[in-house]
Amino acid sequence: MTTKMAINAKDIFRNQHRMIKFIAHSIRLCSNQSLKAAQAAQQLEQQKSSVDFEITASVDTQYTHAPEPVKHDKDLGHQFKASQMTVRLATPQQLQPKPDNDEELGFGRLFTDHMLKIYYHKSLGGWQKPEITPLENLVMHPAAKVLHYAVELFEGMKAYRGVDGKIRIFRPDMNMARMNLAAQRSGLPTFEGKEFVQCLSRLLSIDSEWVPHTDTASLYIRPTLIGIDPTLGVASSDSALLYTILSPVGSYFKTGSTGAVSLLADPAYTRAWPGGVGNRKMGSNYAPTINVQKEAASRGLQQVLWLYGEDHQLTEVGTMNIFMFFVNDQGEQELVTPPLNGLILPGITRDSILNMSRQWGKFKVSEANITMPMVCELLNQGRLLELFGAGTACVVSPVNRINYLGQDLYVPTMEQEKPVHELIRETLTDIQYGRVDHPWSVVID
């Protein structure tokens, strides 16, 4: 056997599981297409009749608005264009082994074959040409600002393989707007979100086989912007790197047997404060939470419910926004989440839940402060129905227990006959996986 033949044979054996999975998936699509369509129609009819909610395929502009265009600094320089992109594909030896079972994926442990990189150098006139390269380590000066002053930010997005085989991303314009706001707050260069989304689409098309062939997993997208200026001193970075890596992921949280999470609510710990950057997705917000998360785990709890102020306001739960569904003083069912007052991240899932719920018009929807004394009183009166977190990584995560001031509070989230959190999760995932045609879900060509 020649050396070339040996290399080709090795490549075939390395990727044979991909071919097997592709053939099996194709057979399933062909044989089950009619059955799936009938089942989907039946499930939709059952949902409409049993829950009395309609999943609409339109977005009412009364409830949702496009993000404001970013305002770039005058001395930013030129912007990058997706049309200028160069691509360097991975060699067979550089290809990463794909997971054998999409159903058992963890979070952020495996990465795809390629990454997107875009450099910014003020001295060279601004943003440089985008490039897609094989996944590789970054090389930077030991004085890079990201290493000393945490001059960096990131986003969390997902790509979903729909029931029709098409790949979709969810409301990317919202992620781009949020990322640019964080860049302005960090003294990092801003960029044109639409151009970046086109770059991401190209990356996704190249690594499309990494998008799981199931509706219980997805491909996590991690756009990151770091200051790489090789100078010490707390100042804006004249050089930066905007890059993106991809990771196939399953469930973010390890829940209990009921599917719900338990929380530690300790007012001794604070995640964010007025005037800070709790409303921006920066790494400096997350490092200080790790030790508190370890404290929660040592008590047999899964996440941290972050409180603020003397009245112990609920702000976020882990890395999620928090929602409460309850019966208010007027006897109405109400869904409430804390307002965007600078203490919490303006989550895309949060915004989507508020927009959908208001458009449904089946219960009151509000943005107002929630305090732990309020939670305790509602529980005592039997008026607190559900408590759940929401975010890109988990979509919706129900809460069934809070340890607060040494006392366990049991929340009846999982005891409701027709839980609102389940309806919300099903509606969002129906949009994300293409079971419902919706303008929030952007198809990748």
XYZ file of C-alpha atoms in Angstrom:
445
model
C 0.000 0.000 0.000
C 1.416 3.407 -0.966
C 1.710 6.288 1.490
C -1.029 8.209 -0.335
C -3.376 5.235 -0.225
C -2.692 4.787 3.489
C -3.542 8.423 4.186
C -6.761 8.163 2.168
C -7.765 4.953 3.940
C -7.055 6.512 7.323
C -9.231 9.498 6.420
C -12.078 7.207 5.313
C -12.022 5.192 8.532
C -11.802 8.360 10.632
C -14.948 9.759 9.068
C -16.911 6.589 8.375
C -19.227 7.229 11.337
C -20.221 10.506 9.691
C -21.256 8.669 6.525
C -23.187 6.058 8.542
C -25.041 8.759 10.472
C -25.746 10.694 7.268
C -27.204 7.624 5.521
C -29.275 6.688 8.565
C -30.556 10.237 8.882
C -31.457 10.389 5.186
C -33.375 7.106 5.430
C -35.260 8.378 8.460
C -36.163 11.590 6.650
C -37.450 9.709 3.611
C -39.424 7.073 5.497
C -40.809 9.247 8.274
C -41.524 12.511 6.489
C -45.252 11.887 6.103
C -45.551 10.457 9.605
C -43.721 13.408 11.145
C -45.914 15.880 9.281
C -49.048 14.161 10.536
C -47.706 13.978 14.086
C -46.681 17.647 14.015
C -50.139 18.687 12.818
C -51.804 16.551 15.479
C -49.570 17.945 18.245
C -50.280 21.517 17.125
C -54.033 20.902 17.199
C -53.777 19.319 20.639
C -51.742 22.266 21.908
C -54.253 24.777 20.594
C -57.216 22.960 22.110
C -55.658 22.116 25.479
C -53.709 25.286 26.239
C -55.755 27.871 24.364
C -52.660 29.622 23.004
C -51.773 30.153 19.373
C -48.191 30.135 18.131
C -48.303 32.848 15.505
C -45.925 33.038 12.572
C -45.733 36.820 12.706
C -44.195 39.383 14.997
C -46.454 42.257 15.971
C -44.421 45.476 15.795
C -46.413 46.707 18.784
C -44.460 44.273 20.944
C -41.055 43.967 19.295
C -38.669 46.436 17.742
C -35.443 46.200 15.764
C -32.302 47.168 17.698
C -31.012 50.696 17.302
C -28.165 51.042 14.754
C -24.760 51.188 16.420
C -23.002 54.573 16.515
C -19.343 54.141 15.637
C -16.589 56.430 16.896
C -15.407 58.900 14.272
C -11.805 57.700 14.485
C -12.716 53.987 14.317
C -11.447 53.559 10.758
C -12.810 51.329 8.026
C -15.190 48.418 8.626
C -14.715 44.828 7.531
C -16.850 43.286 4.798
C -17.978 39.676 4.559
C -17.226 39.785 0.818
C -13.523 40.269 1.646
C -13.311 37.012 3.601
C -10.577 34.478 2.977
C -10.955 30.785 3.837
C -8.253 28.276 4.769
C -9.789 24.845 5.265
C -8.517 22.288 7.724
C -6.461 19.419 6.368
C -7.617 15.830 7.048
C -5.058 15.638 9.858
C -6.554 18.754 11.494
C -10.165 17.527 11.521
C -11.618 17.009 14.979
C -13.405 13.744 15.917
C -17.156 14.244 15.997
C -19.293 13.022 18.900
C -20.808 9.577 18.500
C -24.013 10.444 20.380
C -25.608 13.889 20.013
C -28.024 13.037 22.818
C -25.228 12.903 25.429
C -23.374 16.133 24.642
C -22.189 18.306 27.513
C -21.668 22.054 27.250
C -18.612 23.660 25.670
C -16.284 20.655 25.744
C -16.004 19.846 22.031
C -15.176 22.295 19.251
C -15.576 22.241 15.489
C -12.897 22.192 12.796
C -12.803 25.908 11.982
C -12.952 29.364 13.545
C -13.538 32.928 12.367
C -10.968 35.664 13.045
C -11.087 39.403 12.314
C -8.290 41.680 13.515
C -8.527 45.373 14.265
C -5.487 47.637 14.176
C -6.000 51.376 14.442
C -2.526 51.940 13.016
C -3.526 50.018 9.872
C -6.721 51.981 9.322
C -9.275 49.921 11.239
C -10.783 46.467 10.759
C -8.834 43.990 8.636
C -10.208 41.336 6.280
C -12.167 38.462 7.893
C -10.615 35.011 7.695
C -11.803 31.494 8.414
C -9.021 29.172 9.531
C -8.692 25.745 11.100
C -9.310 25.835 14.850
C -6.012 26.928 16.367
C -4.473 28.496 19.456
C -4.225 32.267 19.697
C -0.844 33.937 19.938
C -0.593 37.281 21.700
C 1.872 39.483 23.543
C 2.086 38.844 27.322
C 1.184 42.511 27.865
C -2.087 42.195 25.907
C -4.775 44.172 27.692
C -7.172 41.231 27.799
C -4.733 39.399 30.094
C -4.284 42.261 32.579
C -7.476 44.309 32.617
C -10.122 41.891 31.305
C -10.664 44.042 28.214
C -12.969 41.542 26.538
C -16.580 40.562 25.938
C -18.495 37.721 24.324
C -21.880 36.592 23.088
C -23.856 33.371 23.248
C -25.817 32.194 20.209
C -26.959 28.866 18.812
C -27.450 27.212 15.452
C -30.310 24.702 15.233
C -30.885 21.950 12.675
C -34.559 22.205 11.842
C -36.997 19.397 11.203
C -36.605 20.232 7.501
C -32.823 19.799 7.662
C -32.144 23.535 7.347
C -29.850 25.314 9.818
C -31.220 28.341 11.649
C -29.963 30.982 14.075
C -32.233 32.909 16.416
C -32.540 36.733 16.323
C -28.846 37.408 15.541
C -29.469 41.140 15.178
C -30.156 41.281 18.926
C -26.835 39.616 19.728
C -24.964 42.001 17.446
C -26.566 45.059 19.058
C -25.773 43.780 22.562
C -22.208 42.959 21.585
C -21.601 46.434 20.184
C -22.967 48.060 23.342
C -20.518 45.984 25.386
C -17.699 46.980 23.010
C -18.448 50.664 23.534
C -18.465 50.158 27.325
C -15.110 48.338 27.134
C -13.268 50.783 24.909
C -13.159 48.197 22.117
C -13.919 48.836 18.429
C -17.495 48.450 17.208
C -18.469 46.772 13.947
C -21.318 46.306 11.477
C -23.524 43.544 12.842
C -25.007 42.509 9.479
C -21.540 41.944 8.013
C -20.532 39.865 11.018
C -23.667 37.716 10.761
C -22.768 36.998 7.128
C -19.296 35.947 8.272
C -20.839 33.668 10.903
C -23.139 32.174 8.272
C -20.138 31.247 6.137
C -18.444 29.624 9.121
C -21.600 27.664 9.907
C -21.948 26.490 6.328
C -18.378 25.154 6.387
C -18.863 23.329 9.699
C -22.515 22.497 9.041
C -22.085 18.780 9.768
C -21.292 19.708 13.367
C -24.852 20.961 13.898
C -26.497 18.061 15.778
C -29.127 16.040 13.899
C -31.580 16.209 16.790
C -33.934 18.707 18.431
C -32.433 18.060 21.870
C -29.034 19.549 21.019
C -27.606 22.449 19.025
C -24.378 24.139 17.945
C -23.288 26.833 20.371
C -21.758 29.957 18.786
C -19.305 31.978 20.875
C -18.359 35.341 19.278
C -15.617 36.965 21.358
C -13.904 40.378 21.206
C -10.627 40.914 23.070
C -8.150 43.767 23.423
C -4.717 42.628 22.247
C -2.868 45.963 22.383
C 0.609 45.004 23.777
C 0.854 47.887 26.236
C 0.327 48.119 29.973
C -1.951 50.892 31.166
C -5.697 51.112 31.642
C -6.807 52.641 28.340
C -8.654 51.819 25.139
C -7.075 49.085 23.086
C -5.815 50.175 19.658
C -5.630 46.548 18.554
C -8.319 43.912 18.984
C -9.363 40.473 17.794
C -12.940 39.505 17.042
C -13.183 35.728 16.768
C -15.782 32.978 16.904
C -15.580 29.319 17.877
C -18.333 26.711 17.618
C -19.248 23.895 19.993
C -21.950 21.198 19.742
C -23.870 21.228 23.015
C -26.593 19.414 24.884
C -28.333 20.483 28.085
C -26.569 23.259 30.028
C -27.817 22.397 33.515
C -27.829 19.096 35.357
C -31.301 19.097 36.862
C -32.930 16.872 39.442
C -35.270 13.981 38.681
C -38.138 16.452 38.260
C -36.333 18.453 35.580
C -36.117 21.529 37.830
C -33.142 23.272 39.462
C -32.541 24.274 43.072
C -31.054 27.644 44.025
C -28.925 29.262 46.700
C -30.170 32.784 47.511
C -27.608 34.354 49.830
C -27.739 38.174 50.199
C -24.075 38.130 51.268
C -23.122 37.809 47.576
C -23.795 40.443 44.900
C -23.400 39.921 41.163
C -23.966 43.473 39.911
C -24.621 46.994 41.171
C -25.946 50.328 39.774
C -23.524 52.010 37.416
C -21.584 48.799 36.836
C -21.571 46.470 33.848
C -24.008 43.812 35.031
C -26.015 44.553 31.884
C -23.106 43.730 29.570
C -21.786 40.283 28.615
C -18.217 40.624 29.857
C -16.031 37.932 31.334
C -15.312 40.128 34.353
C -18.936 39.588 35.427
C -18.554 35.818 35.552
C -15.221 35.025 37.211
C -16.364 36.337 40.643
C -19.425 34.050 40.532
C -17.491 30.778 40.273
C -16.647 30.432 43.960
C -20.252 31.183 44.947
C -21.415 28.487 42.534
C -19.058 26.069 44.317
C -20.645 27.121 47.616
C -24.100 26.319 46.225
C -22.899 22.918 45.017
C -21.454 22.120 48.447
C -24.963 22.588 49.860
C -26.509 20.266 47.285
C -27.900 23.133 45.195
C -27.441 23.594 41.468
C -27.385 27.331 40.831
C -27.176 30.753 42.509
C -30.066 33.195 42.701
C -28.396 36.597 42.762
C -29.929 39.181 45.091
C -29.376 42.936 45.374
C -30.166 45.619 47.923
C -31.611 45.705 51.407
C -34.935 44.362 50.133
C -33.167 41.390 48.497
C -34.255 41.970 44.911
C -34.021 39.019 42.531
C -31.729 39.926 39.616
C -30.474 36.829 37.776
C -30.358 33.091 38.365
C -26.972 31.646 37.455
C -26.381 33.078 33.978
C -30.108 33.407 33.237
C -32.827 36.012 33.530
C -35.523 35.177 36.110
C -39.309 35.021 35.600
C -42.144 34.586 38.082
C -45.716 33.542 37.260
C -48.192 34.297 40.047
C -51.656 35.513 41.004
C -51.492 39.251 41.742
C -53.479 41.292 44.270
C -56.269 41.794 41.729
C -56.659 38.046 41.285
C -55.072 38.088 37.813
C -52.433 35.696 36.567
C -49.269 37.694 35.909
C -45.839 36.992 34.426
C -43.161 39.321 35.800
C -39.414 39.719 35.305
C -37.020 42.360 36.712
C -36.684 45.539 34.616
C -33.613 46.501 32.597
C -32.255 48.825 35.264
C -28.554 48.169 34.647
C -28.312 45.215 37.038
C -29.253 42.445 34.616
C -28.344 41.320 31.129
C -30.860 42.260 28.409
C -31.347 38.656 27.357
C -32.572 37.785 23.861
C -34.630 34.911 25.311
C -35.990 37.306 27.950
C -37.065 39.786 25.279
C -38.625 37.018 23.188
C -40.644 35.688 26.130
C -41.990 39.152 26.940
C -42.905 39.812 23.298
C -44.647 36.450 22.821
C -46.540 36.631 26.112
C -47.802 40.147 25.435
C -48.873 39.154 21.956
C -50.782 36.156 23.342
C -52.742 38.455 25.643
C -53.807 35.591 27.948
C -52.309 36.971 31.178
C -50.749 40.179 32.449
C -47.087 40.693 31.576
C -44.921 43.182 33.451
C -41.368 44.243 34.217
C -41.000 45.062 37.902
C -38.768 44.362 40.880
C -39.243 41.010 42.607
C -38.003 40.665 46.188
C -37.456 37.601 48.340
C -39.964 38.827 50.979
C -42.485 39.053 48.128
C -41.642 35.486 47.037
C -42.065 34.226 50.627
C -45.413 35.980 51.045
C -46.766 34.665 47.728
C -45.688 31.142 48.658
C -47.392 31.384 52.042
C -50.586 32.586 50.379
C -50.447 29.918 47.665
C -50.261 32.546 44.912
C -46.803 31.795 43.498
C -47.344 29.366 40.647
C -44.038 29.133 38.762
C -40.482 30.394 38.897
C -38.072 29.811 36.012
C -34.853 31.035 34.439
C -34.437 31.833 30.750
C -31.407 32.161 28.500
C -29.760 31.053 25.270
C -27.910 28.116 26.807
C -30.868 26.588 28.655
C -33.887 28.198 26.883
C -36.145 27.756 29.951
C -35.132 26.174 33.257
C -37.837 25.658 35.936
C -37.044 26.236 39.626
C -38.517 24.085 42.397
C -36.485 25.012 45.496
C -34.699 28.052 46.946
C -32.459 27.982 49.989
C -32.878 31.456 51.494
C -31.472 32.541 54.858
C -31.049 28.905 55.877
C -34.612 27.938 54.978
C -35.746 25.780 52.064
C -38.587 27.319 50.063
C -40.413 24.863 47.796
C -41.861 26.393 44.621
C -44.760 24.511 42.926
C -43.414 25.147 39.402
C -43.597 21.482 38.410
C -47.007 20.901 39.995
C -49.053 23.058 37.613
C -51.510 21.290 35.316
C -50.635 23.457 32.301
C -47.302 25.116 33.149
C -46.597 28.413 31.420
C -42.853 27.728 31.364
C -43.439 24.583 29.299
C -45.599 26.459 26.813
C -42.906 29.132 26.479
C -40.144 26.566 26.005
C -42.142 24.618 23.411
C -43.019 27.777 21.509
C -39.423 29.006 21.408
C -38.008 25.637 20.377
C -40.716 25.224 17.725
C -39.474 28.493 16.205
C -35.793 27.646 16.607
C -36.079 24.161 15.095
C -38.306 25.272 12.232
C -41.504 23.533 13.310
C -43.105 26.980 13.069
C -42.101 29.441 10.347
C -41.176 32.685 12.097
C -39.130 35.783 11.185
C -37.069 35.497 14.375
C -35.473 32.342 12.985
C -32.889 33.106 10.269
C -32.083 30.304 7.818
C -28.404 29.807 6.956
C -27.866 29.264 3.215
